[in-house]
Each structure stands twice: as structure tokens, then as C-alpha cells.
Amino acid sequence: MALRPVTLGILGNAEVAGNLIVDTLNAHFALGAEDHEGYFAPSDRYELHALIPAGETVTSQGIHAFWEWVVRCELPYQVLFDETMNERTDDILGNVENPEDDIYINCVDPDLGMVGKLAKAENPMLLVLSNEGQFLDGVTADAAAAALREGIPVHDLSRMLLEITWQHLPDHEPPAEAAMEVEPDGQMALVVSDAPDVTLTAGEVAAVNRTLELAETFVDRLFGELVNEAATLRQSLIHGRSLLAPRPETPAESQGEEPKKTRLEIFNPESGKWEPAGRGRPPKTAQTRRVPA
């Protein structure tokens, strides 16, 4: 069975837990099991590619956590670089497969450049990061609106891939809908296939309008209340599953401390010492461990 190509772009300044990203995306894109080195087997359904922004203001903690997931899945990715740096951009820029081809440095605005790249990709999806539904920067909201206008689906990774619609972007105007045809006397005309035109009386128009208002109210409640409740329930289920997952013991854990950040070390048999691992995947024969950074 041929794999379905999907291009994932990501934007947002919000913080997000790494295990939330891993659990959500692994489940959604059917990634395989994790091996003893922390890498995931490829999906048997999707061929994934990623677009990641790099710059002083766009490479947030959440973006870096997404990049870590991309590396653990060994996915190809490209970087939209605005030639500014912060403490996280080195990782993203230094791990591309081919810097000359995979780093775009002519993107003055990685947000709008992101939408342009996604619009040309096959089966694109824009992932955004929010703080409980609030975008911490106008860049992400503007890009989400631009993506919706291009017909690109937008999902909030911070809320378990909740679909973003125009109701989540109150400061942006959706595209104007085509106006309904109106007869000279003010009645709306309904054309059904090739049949003769049908005109409605004022009372019939009022009845149809009332039906449409009820349907719109129902849709608003469905997407505004039930979907948000479902997202909260899904978040609780994923969090509960992550708590049940076995965790490798680290020196900090054995002393009753929870490290905020860890790094990978490789045992050097020549020196008899543990040494920091470099970029890329360690050799299969190497002994590895994770220690507090």
C-alpha cells in the first residue's frame, strides 16, 4: 500500500510538553514502536515531511520540542531561517540532511513563507501552538488565517490537534461568501438543477431563515462546546497513558529529583568514560544513557 505524503508546518510561541507532542503525533500518524535508543519506527500509513521555522522570535520551546520529535522519527525536514538566532536555533539548523538545499534563508517572514511552502506541498497541514486557545503572538494567528484562505487545514497541537476555524481567529475576517440571488421584489430565488425557478413567499422565506438560524446555532454549539470538551477528554486520556508508560531511570531520579532536561551520553570503551553524544543517531553497538543536562 502506497504511503500518503503529508507536509507538516509548525508555528507558535507557546510552551508545550514533549510527551504531549510525541503521544499526539505518534497516535495520529501511526508511528511505530520506540526502540531502546528512543527512536520511533516509521509510519505504515504516512510519508511525513516537516517545515520548521528558525529565528530569534519564532523558534520557541514548543517548536524545539516538535523538532526533537522529528529527529526521533528520523523525518526529513526543511528550515525557514530569518538569519537571527536564539539558544535553540543551532540544533535545528545543524541537524538538516543537506544545509544547501534544506535551509531557506531568503524567507524574511518565516510565517508567511511557511504558508507559501505549504500551499505548494501535497496534503499540507499547519500545526499551531497556543496557550489554552490563546495565541501569544500575532504572527501565528496571521499565518493561521492565511492558511485557511489557502484551504490548508490548521490544527492546534497544544490542544491535541483541535481543528482551528475562523471562530478561533476573532481578529481576522473570513473570506466573503457568495451572495444569494435576490428577485426584484426582494424574494430569494432557489434554483434546483435544471428545473424551473422556484420563488418563495415572504412567509416561506421567513421559515427558511428560521431553519438556517437554528442550524447555525446547533453548529456553533457543536464546535464551540462539544469539540472543546472532547479535546479536554482526549488530553486527559493521553496524559493518563503517558503516566502509565515506563520511564528509564536516570541518576537524578534515583536521588528523588526530577531533571528538567536530559542529554544523551555514549560510553567510550577506549577511555572507559561516558561522553556526550554528538548530533545524529548513535551507532547501534554503542552503549547509551540519558543524564540530566
Tab-separated table of C-alpha atoms in Angstrom:
chain	number	residue	atom	x	y	z
A	1	MET	CA	0.000	0.000	0.000
A	2	ALA	CA	1.396	3.391	-1.029
A	3	LEU	CA	2.078	5.814	1.794
A	4	ARG	CA	0.161	9.096	1.867
A	5	PRO	CA	2.577	12.065	1.708
A	6	VAL	CA	1.918	14.777	4.325
A	7	THR	CA	3.849	18.006	4.900
A	8	LEU	CA	3.666	19.430	8.430
A	9	GLY	CA	4.441	23.061	9.150
A	10	ILE	CA	4.520	24.469	12.669
A	11	LEU	CA	4.349	27.930	14.263
A	12	GLY	CA	3.740	29.328	17.749
A	13	ASN	CA	5.428	30.805	20.811
A	14	ALA	CA	3.592	28.730	23.422
A	15	GLU	CA	5.294	26.111	25.559
A	16	VAL	CA	4.148	22.503	25.239
A	17	ALA	CA	5.178	19.268	26.946
A	18	GLY	CA	7.352	16.994	24.848
A	19	ASN	CA	5.388	13.871	25.792
A	20	LEU	CA	2.161	15.555	24.627
A	21	ILE	CA	3.693	16.171	21.198
A	22	VAL	CA	5.046	12.629	20.990
A	23	ASP	CA	1.836	10.906	22.097
A	24	THR	CA	-0.459	13.063	19.956
A	25	LEU	CA	1.511	12.927	16.701
A	26	ASN	CA	2.563	9.285	17.060
A	27	ALA	CA	-1.056	8.249	17.507
A	28	HIS	CA	-2.396	10.492	14.730
A	29	PHE	CA	0.199	9.494	12.136
A	30	ALA	CA	0.559	5.842	13.173
A	31	LEU	CA	4.257	5.920	14.066
A	32	GLY	CA	5.813	2.620	15.112
A	33	ALA	CA	7.159	1.478	18.464
A	34	GLU	CA	10.051	3.176	20.240
A	35	ASP	CA	13.348	1.318	20.235
A	36	HIS	CA	15.861	1.174	23.087
A	37	GLU	CA	17.629	4.283	21.732
A	38	GLY	CA	14.480	6.411	21.825
A	39	TYR	CA	13.771	6.409	18.079
A	40	PHE	CA	10.372	5.528	16.589
A	41	ALA	CA	9.710	3.083	13.760
A	42	PRO	CA	8.300	4.715	10.598
A	43	SER	CA	4.585	5.003	9.927
A	44	ASP	CA	2.969	2.355	7.757
A	45	ARG	CA	0.389	4.890	6.507
A	46	TYR	CA	2.096	8.240	6.005
A	47	GLU	CA	5.246	9.638	4.444
A	48	LEU	CA	5.889	12.696	6.610
A	49	HIS	CA	7.957	15.807	5.880
A	50	ALA	CA	8.334	18.849	8.136
A	51	LEU	CA	8.857	22.590	7.746
A	52	ILE	CA	10.347	24.245	10.841
A	53	PRO	CA	10.943	27.985	11.429
A	54	ALA	CA	14.289	29.146	12.816
A	55	GLY	CA	14.890	32.598	14.240
A	56	GLU	CA	15.189	34.610	17.403
A	57	THR	CA	11.453	35.131	17.872
A	58	VAL	CA	9.992	32.117	16.050
A	59	THR	CA	11.972	29.197	17.493
A	60	SER	CA	10.104	28.706	20.765
A	61	GLN	CA	10.349	25.907	23.305
A	62	GLY	CA	7.366	24.249	21.646
A	63	ILE	CA	8.969	24.470	18.196
A	64	HIS	CA	12.156	22.902	19.583
A	65	ALA	CA	10.124	20.097	21.189
A	66	PHE	CA	8.485	19.419	17.806
A	67	TRP	CA	11.964	19.317	16.208
A	68	GLU	CA	13.041	16.738	18.809
A	69	TRP	CA	10.064	14.573	17.778
A	70	VAL	CA	11.039	14.961	14.093
A	71	VAL	CA	14.597	13.787	14.891
A	72	ARG	CA	13.372	10.802	16.928
A	73	CYS	CA	11.157	9.813	13.980
A	74	GLU	CA	14.076	10.362	11.568
A	75	LEU	CA	11.862	12.519	9.334
A	76	PRO	CA	13.277	14.760	6.606
A	77	TYR	CA	12.731	18.436	7.342
A	78	GLN	CA	13.487	21.849	5.922
A	79	VAL	CA	14.146	25.085	7.789
A	80	LEU	CA	12.776	28.578	7.146
A	81	PHE	CA	15.544	30.779	8.557
A	82	ASP	CA	15.331	34.568	9.022
A	83	GLU	CA	19.049	34.809	9.853
A	84	THR	CA	18.501	35.652	13.517
A	85	MET	CA	19.407	33.274	16.331
A	86	ASN	CA	18.473	32.148	19.807
A	87	GLU	CA	19.638	29.297	22.031
A	88	ARG	CA	17.516	26.729	20.156
A	89	THR	CA	18.210	27.555	16.505
A	90	ASP	CA	21.637	25.859	16.415
A	91	ASP	CA	20.035	22.448	16.989
A	92	ILE	CA	17.511	22.919	14.200
A	93	LEU	CA	19.983	24.346	11.675
A	94	GLY	CA	22.734	21.858	12.493
A	95	ASN	CA	20.773	18.660	12.000
A	96	VAL	CA	19.410	19.082	8.446
A	97	GLU	CA	20.475	16.468	5.935
A	98	ASN	CA	21.695	18.940	3.295
A	99	PRO	CA	22.184	22.548	4.504
A	100	GLU	CA	22.396	23.982	0.978
A	101	ASP	CA	19.035	22.536	-0.044
A	102	ASP	CA	17.184	22.263	3.255
A	103	ILE	CA	17.728	25.734	4.738
A	104	TYR	CA	15.793	28.593	3.140
A	105	ILE	CA	17.465	31.850	4.131
A	106	ASN	CA	15.501	34.103	1.793
A	107	CYS	CA	12.394	33.925	3.984
A	108	VAL	CA	12.097	37.381	5.522
A	109	ASP	CA	8.927	36.261	7.301
A	110	PRO	CA	9.043	32.545	8.184
A	111	ASP	CA	5.320	32.674	8.997
A	112	LEU	CA	4.143	33.810	5.554
A	113	GLY	CA	6.922	31.815	3.916
A	114	MET	CA	5.576	28.792	5.763
A	115	VAL	CA	2.111	29.203	4.270
A	116	GLY	CA	3.579	29.694	0.795
A	117	LYS	CA	5.643	26.498	1.073
A	118	LEU	CA	2.690	24.530	2.432
A	119	ALA	CA	0.427	25.766	-0.359
A	120	LYS	CA	2.764	24.114	-2.881
A	121	ALA	CA	3.056	20.842	-0.921
A	122	GLU	CA	0.967	17.714	-1.207
A	123	ASN	CA	-1.505	17.215	1.665
A	124	PRO	CA	-0.235	20.114	3.798
A	125	MET	CA	-1.166	20.757	7.435
A	126	LEU	CA	-0.249	23.743	9.601
A	127	LEU	CA	0.255	22.970	13.286
A	128	VAL	CA	-0.022	25.890	15.702
A	129	LEU	CA	0.837	26.197	19.388
A	130	SER	CA	-1.465	28.124	21.712
A	131	ASN	CA	-1.758	28.831	25.411
A	132	GLU	CA	-5.160	27.305	26.235
A	133	GLY	CA	-6.539	28.562	22.946
A	134	GLN	CA	-4.866	31.987	23.051
A	135	PHE	CA	-2.141	32.781	20.548
A	136	LEU	CA	0.753	34.549	22.248
A	137	ASP	CA	1.846	36.268	19.043
A	138	GLY	CA	0.069	37.841	16.104
A	139	VAL	CA	2.405	36.051	13.696
A	140	THR	CA	0.830	32.647	14.367
A	141	ALA	CA	-2.744	33.943	14.129
A	142	ASP	CA	-1.967	35.774	10.873
A	143	ALA	CA	-0.394	32.640	9.400
A	144	ALA	CA	-3.366	30.512	10.504
A	145	ALA	CA	-5.762	32.913	8.756
A	146	ALA	CA	-3.597	32.901	5.618
A	147	ALA	CA	-3.545	29.092	5.655
A	148	LEU	CA	-7.335	28.866	5.961
A	149	ARG	CA	-7.703	31.202	2.975
A	150	GLU	CA	-5.452	28.833	1.011
A	151	GLY	CA	-7.573	25.856	2.019
A	152	ILE	CA	-4.810	24.445	4.261
A	153	PRO	CA	-6.131	22.705	7.404
A	154	VAL	CA	-4.890	24.211	10.676
A	155	HIS	CA	-4.713	22.251	13.951
A	156	ASP	CA	-3.696	23.285	17.456
A	157	LEU	CA	-1.039	20.829	18.605
A	158	SER	CA	-1.261	22.224	22.147
A	159	ARG	CA	-4.870	21.002	22.290
A	160	MET	CA	-4.484	17.532	20.786
A	161	LEU	CA	-4.825	18.672	17.158
A	162	LEU	CA	-8.068	20.576	17.698
A	163	GLU	CA	-9.091	21.968	14.311
A	164	ILE	CA	-8.724	25.749	14.040
A	165	THR	CA	-11.590	27.528	12.272
A	166	TRP	CA	-12.485	31.176	11.796
A	167	GLN	CA	-14.256	31.228	15.173
A	168	HIS	CA	-10.835	30.739	16.808
A	169	LEU	CA	-9.485	33.805	14.949
A	170	PRO	CA	-11.824	36.620	16.043
A	171	ASP	CA	-9.441	39.351	14.848
A	172	HIS	CA	-9.430	38.052	11.266
A	173	GLU	CA	-12.155	38.298	8.638
A	174	PRO	CA	-13.097	35.085	6.821
A	175	PRO	CA	-13.491	35.204	3.031
A	176	ALA	CA	-16.757	36.687	1.882
A	177	GLU	CA	-19.363	34.116	0.930
A	178	ALA	CA	-21.132	34.347	-2.388
A	179	ALA	CA	-24.308	36.409	-2.076
A	180	MET	CA	-27.627	34.692	-2.710
A	181	GLU	CA	-29.582	35.734	-5.763
A	182	VAL	CA	-32.482	38.029	-4.961
A	183	GLU	CA	-35.521	38.666	-7.125
A	184	PRO	CA	-36.558	42.281	-7.898
A	185	ASP	CA	-39.367	42.069	-5.321
A	186	GLY	CA	-36.908	41.060	-2.587
A	187	GLN	CA	-37.682	37.340	-2.626
A	188	MET	CA	-34.790	34.866	-2.836
A	189	ALA	CA	-34.785	32.527	-5.823
A	190	LEU	CA	-33.928	28.864	-5.359
A	191	VAL	CA	-32.682	27.080	-8.477
A	192	VAL	CA	-32.728	23.285	-8.330
A	193	SER	CA	-30.764	21.560	-11.072
A	194	ASP	CA	-32.339	22.234	-14.482
A	195	ALA	CA	-35.863	22.543	-13.140
A	196	PRO	CA	-37.817	25.790	-13.474
A	197	ASP	CA	-37.046	28.580	-10.989
A	198	VAL	CA	-38.919	28.389	-7.703
A	199	THR	CA	-39.922	31.583	-5.907
A	200	LEU	CA	-40.814	31.802	-2.244
A	201	THR	CA	-43.379	33.917	-0.496
A	202	ALA	CA	-42.354	36.210	2.335
A	203	GLY	CA	-43.674	33.675	4.856
A	204	GLU	CA	-41.713	30.843	3.249
A	205	VAL	CA	-38.540	32.934	3.244
A	206	ALA	CA	-39.033	33.633	6.961
A	207	ALA	CA	-39.475	29.910	7.646
A	208	VAL	CA	-36.314	29.020	5.725
A	209	ASN	CA	-34.372	31.757	7.522
A	210	ARG	CA	-35.523	30.419	10.879
A	211	THR	CA	-34.412	26.915	9.909
A	212	LEU	CA	-30.992	28.189	8.873
A	213	GLU	CA	-30.628	30.141	12.134
A	214	LEU	CA	-31.412	27.016	14.160
A	215	ALA	CA	-28.897	25.009	12.140
A	216	GLU	CA	-26.220	27.681	12.610
A	217	THR	CA	-26.855	27.777	16.377
A	218	PHE	CA	-26.533	24.000	16.536
A	219	VAL	CA	-23.232	24.062	14.607
A	220	ASP	CA	-21.888	26.816	16.884
A	221	ARG	CA	-22.725	24.751	19.967
A	222	LEU	CA	-21.296	21.594	18.423
A	223	PHE	CA	-17.927	23.149	17.582
A	224	GLY	CA	-17.801	25.623	20.442
A	225	GLU	CA	-18.736	23.331	23.329
A	226	LEU	CA	-18.725	19.642	22.456
A	227	VAL	CA	-15.465	19.730	20.471
A	228	ASN	CA	-13.700	21.604	23.257
A	229	GLU	CA	-14.989	19.075	25.790
A	230	ALA	CA	-13.797	16.230	23.565
A	231	ALA	CA	-10.366	17.856	23.285
A	232	THR	CA	-10.136	18.114	27.076
A	233	LEU	CA	-11.132	14.465	27.461
A	234	ARG	CA	-8.586	13.391	24.849
A	235	GLN	CA	-5.878	15.390	26.625
A	236	SER	CA	-6.723	13.626	29.898
A	237	LEU	CA	-6.583	10.209	28.246
A	238	ILE	CA	-3.203	10.886	26.643
A	239	HIS	CA	-1.827	12.281	29.891
A	240	GLY	CA	-3.027	9.210	31.759
A	241	ARG	CA	-1.418	6.894	29.215
A	242	SER	CA	1.863	8.807	29.450
A	243	LEU	CA	1.835	8.372	33.243
A	244	LEU	CA	1.494	4.600	32.830
A	245	ALA	CA	4.356	4.376	30.318
A	246	PRO	CA	7.643	3.020	31.750
A	247	ARG	CA	10.366	5.604	32.209
A	248	PRO	CA	14.103	4.899	32.118
A	249	GLU	CA	15.827	5.571	35.415
A	250	THR	CA	18.355	8.406	35.478
A	251	PRO	CA	20.788	9.393	38.221
A	252	ALA	CA	18.644	12.366	39.126
A	253	GLU	CA	15.561	10.163	39.524
A	254	SER	CA	17.398	7.753	41.780
A	255	GLN	CA	18.099	10.682	44.125
A	256	GLY	CA	14.471	11.738	44.164
A	257	GLU	CA	14.988	14.671	41.808
A	258	GLU	CA	13.216	15.218	38.516
A	259	PRO	CA	15.564	16.650	35.847
A	260	LYS	CA	14.138	19.388	33.709
A	261	LYS	CA	16.326	18.470	30.746
A	262	THR	CA	18.411	15.438	29.804
A	263	ARG	CA	21.124	14.692	27.280
A	264	LEU	CA	22.380	11.502	25.659
A	265	GLU	CA	25.799	10.070	26.566
A	266	ILE	CA	27.793	7.291	24.848
A	267	PHE	CA	30.279	5.008	26.629
A	268	ASN	CA	33.790	5.266	25.151
A	269	PRO	CA	35.479	1.844	25.670
A	270	GLU	CA	38.919	3.312	24.918
A	271	SER	CA	38.811	5.888	27.694
A	272	GLY	CA	36.436	3.929	29.905
A	273	LYS	CA	34.281	7.054	30.324
A	274	TRP	CA	30.806	8.273	29.365
A	275	GLU	CA	30.988	11.106	26.835
A	276	PRO	CA	28.307	13.455	25.365
A	277	ALA	CA	26.745	12.130	22.156
A	278	GLY	CA	27.105	14.204	19.022
A	279	ARG	CA	24.337	15.076	16.563
A	280	GLY	CA	22.674	12.276	14.647
A	281	ARG	CA	21.868	8.711	15.611
A	282	PRO	CA	24.484	6.839	17.711
A	283	PRO	CA	25.985	3.572	16.360
A	284	LYS	CA	23.797	0.538	17.040
A	285	THR	CA	26.591	-1.148	19.035
A	286	ALA	CA	27.154	1.819	21.336
A	287	GLN	CA	26.128	1.837	24.998
A	288	THR	CA	23.924	4.877	25.693
A	289	ARG	CA	22.289	6.524	28.667
A	290	ARG	CA	20.388	9.738	29.429
A	291	VAL	CA	21.611	12.026	32.207
A	292	PRO	CA	20.492	15.465	33.467
A	293	ALA	CA	21.721	18.252	31.191
